[in-house]
GROMACS .gro file of C-alpha atoms in nm:
model
  130
    1MET     CA    1  -0.788   2.298   1.113
    2ALA     CA    2  -0.672   1.929   0.984
    3GLY     CA    3  -0.372   1.814   0.986
    4ALA     CA    4  -0.115   1.566   1.116
    5ALA     CA    5  -0.046   1.776   1.383
    6ASN     CA    6  -0.421   1.809   1.497
    7SER     CA    7  -0.531   1.473   1.418
    8LYS     CA    8  -0.648   1.249   1.683
    9PHE     CA    9  -0.830   0.878   1.608
   10ILE     CA   10  -0.934   0.667   1.846
   11TYR     CA   11  -1.002   0.262   1.839
   12THR     CA   12  -1.224   0.136   2.100
   13GLY     CA   13  -1.243  -0.259   2.043
   14LEU     CA   14  -0.948  -0.453   2.109
   15LEU     CA   15  -0.899  -0.596   1.767
   16GLU     CA   16  -1.024  -0.290   1.565
   17TYR     CA   17  -0.739  -0.128   1.476
   18PHE     CA   18  -0.556  -0.480   1.360
   19VAL     CA   19  -0.880  -0.543   1.140
   20VAL     CA   20  -0.871  -0.201   1.007
   21GLN     CA   21  -0.521  -0.267   0.897
   22LEU     CA   22  -0.628  -0.613   0.724
   23LYS     CA   23  -0.922  -0.418   0.537
   24VAL     CA   24  -0.647  -0.160   0.408
   25ALA     CA   25  -0.471  -0.419   0.325
   26MET     CA   26  -0.724  -0.587   0.120
   27PHE     CA   27  -0.890  -0.309  -0.023
   28GLY     CA   28  -0.500  -0.196  -0.153
   29GLY     CA   29  -0.469  -0.556  -0.298
   30VAL     CA   30  -0.792  -0.507  -0.490
   31PHE     CA   31  -0.717  -0.174  -0.605
   32ILE     CA   32  -0.377  -0.256  -0.748
   33ALA     CA   33  -0.507  -0.605  -0.878
   34PHE     CA   34  -0.799  -0.411  -1.069
   35PRO     CA   35  -0.615  -0.408  -1.412
   36VAL     CA   36  -0.518  -0.779  -1.352
   37ILE     CA   37  -0.888  -0.863  -1.271
   38ALA     CA   38  -1.010  -0.656  -1.596
   39THR     CA   39  -0.789  -0.811  -1.841
   40GLN     CA   40  -0.885  -1.198  -1.708
   41ILE     CA   41  -1.241  -1.105  -1.722
   42TYR     CA   42  -1.179  -0.992  -2.083
   43MET     CA   43  -0.965  -1.328  -2.168
   44PHE     CA   44  -1.267  -1.499  -2.036
   45VAL     CA   45  -1.542  -1.324  -2.257
   46ALA     CA   46  -1.348  -1.294  -2.558
   47PRO     CA   47  -1.354  -1.606  -2.690
   48GLY     CA   48  -1.706  -1.529  -2.695
   49LEU     CA   49  -1.684  -1.251  -2.905
   50TYR     CA   50  -1.645  -1.199  -3.273
   51ARG     CA   51  -1.312  -1.028  -3.389
   52ASN     CA   52  -1.461  -0.712  -3.453
   53GLU     CA   53  -1.615  -0.696  -3.105
   54ARG     CA   54  -1.290  -0.795  -2.972
   55GLN     CA   55  -1.107  -0.515  -3.130
   56ALA     CA   56  -1.370  -0.232  -3.034
   57PHE     CA   57  -1.344  -0.388  -2.670
   58LEU     CA   58  -0.979  -0.325  -2.639
   59PRO     CA   59  -0.956   0.046  -2.569
   60TYR     CA   60  -1.236  -0.006  -2.312
   61LEU     CA   61  -1.000  -0.215  -2.161
   62ILE     CA   62  -0.703   0.009  -2.182
   63ALA     CA   63  -0.927   0.338  -2.039
   64THR     CA   64  -1.076   0.133  -1.780
   65PRO     CA   65  -0.761   0.109  -1.476
   66ILE     CA   66  -0.711   0.460  -1.616
   67PHE     CA   67  -1.067   0.601  -1.543
   68PHE     CA   68  -1.058   0.384  -1.223
   69VAL     CA   69  -0.726   0.557  -1.051
   70LEU     CA   70  -0.883   0.901  -1.176
   71GLY     CA   71  -1.192   0.842  -0.962
   72SER     CA   72  -1.013   0.733  -0.698
   73CYS     CA   73  -0.803   1.061  -0.742
   74VAL     CA   74  -1.088   1.287  -0.721
   75VAL     CA   75  -1.203   1.091  -0.427
   76TYR     CA   76  -0.907   1.148  -0.246
   77PHE     CA   77  -0.763   1.489  -0.377
   78VAL     CA   78  -1.090   1.687  -0.390
   79VAL     CA   79  -1.393   1.525  -0.233
   80TRP     CA   80  -1.253   1.412   0.081
   81PRO     CA   81  -1.056   1.725   0.211
   82MET     CA   82  -1.377   1.927   0.171
   83LEU     CA   83  -1.549   1.656   0.368
   84ALA     CA   84  -1.300   1.659   0.624
   85ARG     CA   85  -1.308   2.034   0.670
   86PHE     CA   86  -1.670   2.034   0.667
   87SER     CA   87  -1.689   1.767   0.953
   88LEU     CA   88  -1.436   1.987   1.125
   89SER     CA   89  -1.627   2.296   1.115
   90MET     CA   90  -1.912   2.125   1.314
   91GLN     CA   91  -1.694   2.080   1.629
   92GLN     CA   92  -1.850   2.320   1.923
   93THR     CA   93  -1.578   2.473   2.111
   94GLY     CA   94  -1.666   2.495   2.493
   95VAL     CA   95  -1.781   2.823   2.631
   96PRO     CA   96  -1.938   2.872   2.924
   97GLY     CA   97  -2.275   2.753   2.946
   98GLU     CA   98  -2.235   2.518   2.633
   99ALA     CA   99  -2.097   2.193   2.621
  100THR     CA  100  -1.825   2.111   2.402
  101ILE     CA  101  -1.839   1.883   2.086
  102GLU     CA  102  -1.517   1.752   1.942
  103LEU     CA  103  -1.500   1.522   1.685
  104LEU     CA  104  -1.280   1.216   1.791
  105PRO     CA  105  -1.358   0.962   1.488
  106LYS     CA  106  -1.288   0.592   1.513
  107VAL     CA  107  -1.017   0.452   1.291
  108GLU     CA  108  -1.267   0.200   1.130
  109ASP     CA  109  -1.526   0.425   1.050
  110TYR     CA  110  -1.236   0.692   0.895
  111LEU     CA  111  -1.108   0.428   0.684
  112SER     CA  112  -1.410   0.259   0.618
  113LEU     CA  113  -1.580   0.597   0.521
  114MET     CA  114  -1.257   0.628   0.279
  115MET     CA  115  -1.252   0.323   0.082
  116LYS     CA  116  -1.646   0.358   0.061
  117LEU     CA  117  -1.625   0.695  -0.113
  118ILE     CA  118  -1.302   0.561  -0.341
  119LEU     CA  119  -1.498   0.249  -0.437
  120ALA     CA  120  -1.816   0.415  -0.491
  121SER     CA  121  -1.640   0.699  -0.707
  122ALA     CA  122  -1.386   0.479  -0.886
  123LEU     CA  123  -1.645   0.217  -1.012
  124PRO     CA  124  -1.851   0.475  -1.202
  125PHE     CA  125  -1.574   0.649  -1.329
  126SER     CA  126  -1.441   0.307  -1.469
  127PHE     CA  127  -1.735   0.187  -1.633
  128ARG     CA  128  -1.788   0.559  -1.778
  129SER     CA  129  -1.506   0.480  -2.056
  130SER     CA  130  -1.740   0.173  -2.173
   0.00000   0.00000   0.00000
């Protein structure tokens, strides 16, 4: 079963883990800054809109970050545990006459897949509000 006690990750490059930490920091920064970025885009576009268009656009500006976080939570709390269980179920314990197949994910592969899934789910959720 997956869990902190049974988890084992590897890294195979000298700077792989350091680069992964940088990627995670950049991803977190963009994730946290998304409401500010969306507001800046709105402030750039708003002067070209009519007054009634600006008023109609405002609810979407408020809902977009909420749906972005909601989409991320769906992946993190629902999709990712199912994907992890499925991946772990593919392991094969060694019995006489058969090879042992054990999942030893690389840190970069694990986190890159998680970030891609979160982003791939969060963006459609956030644009769904518009």
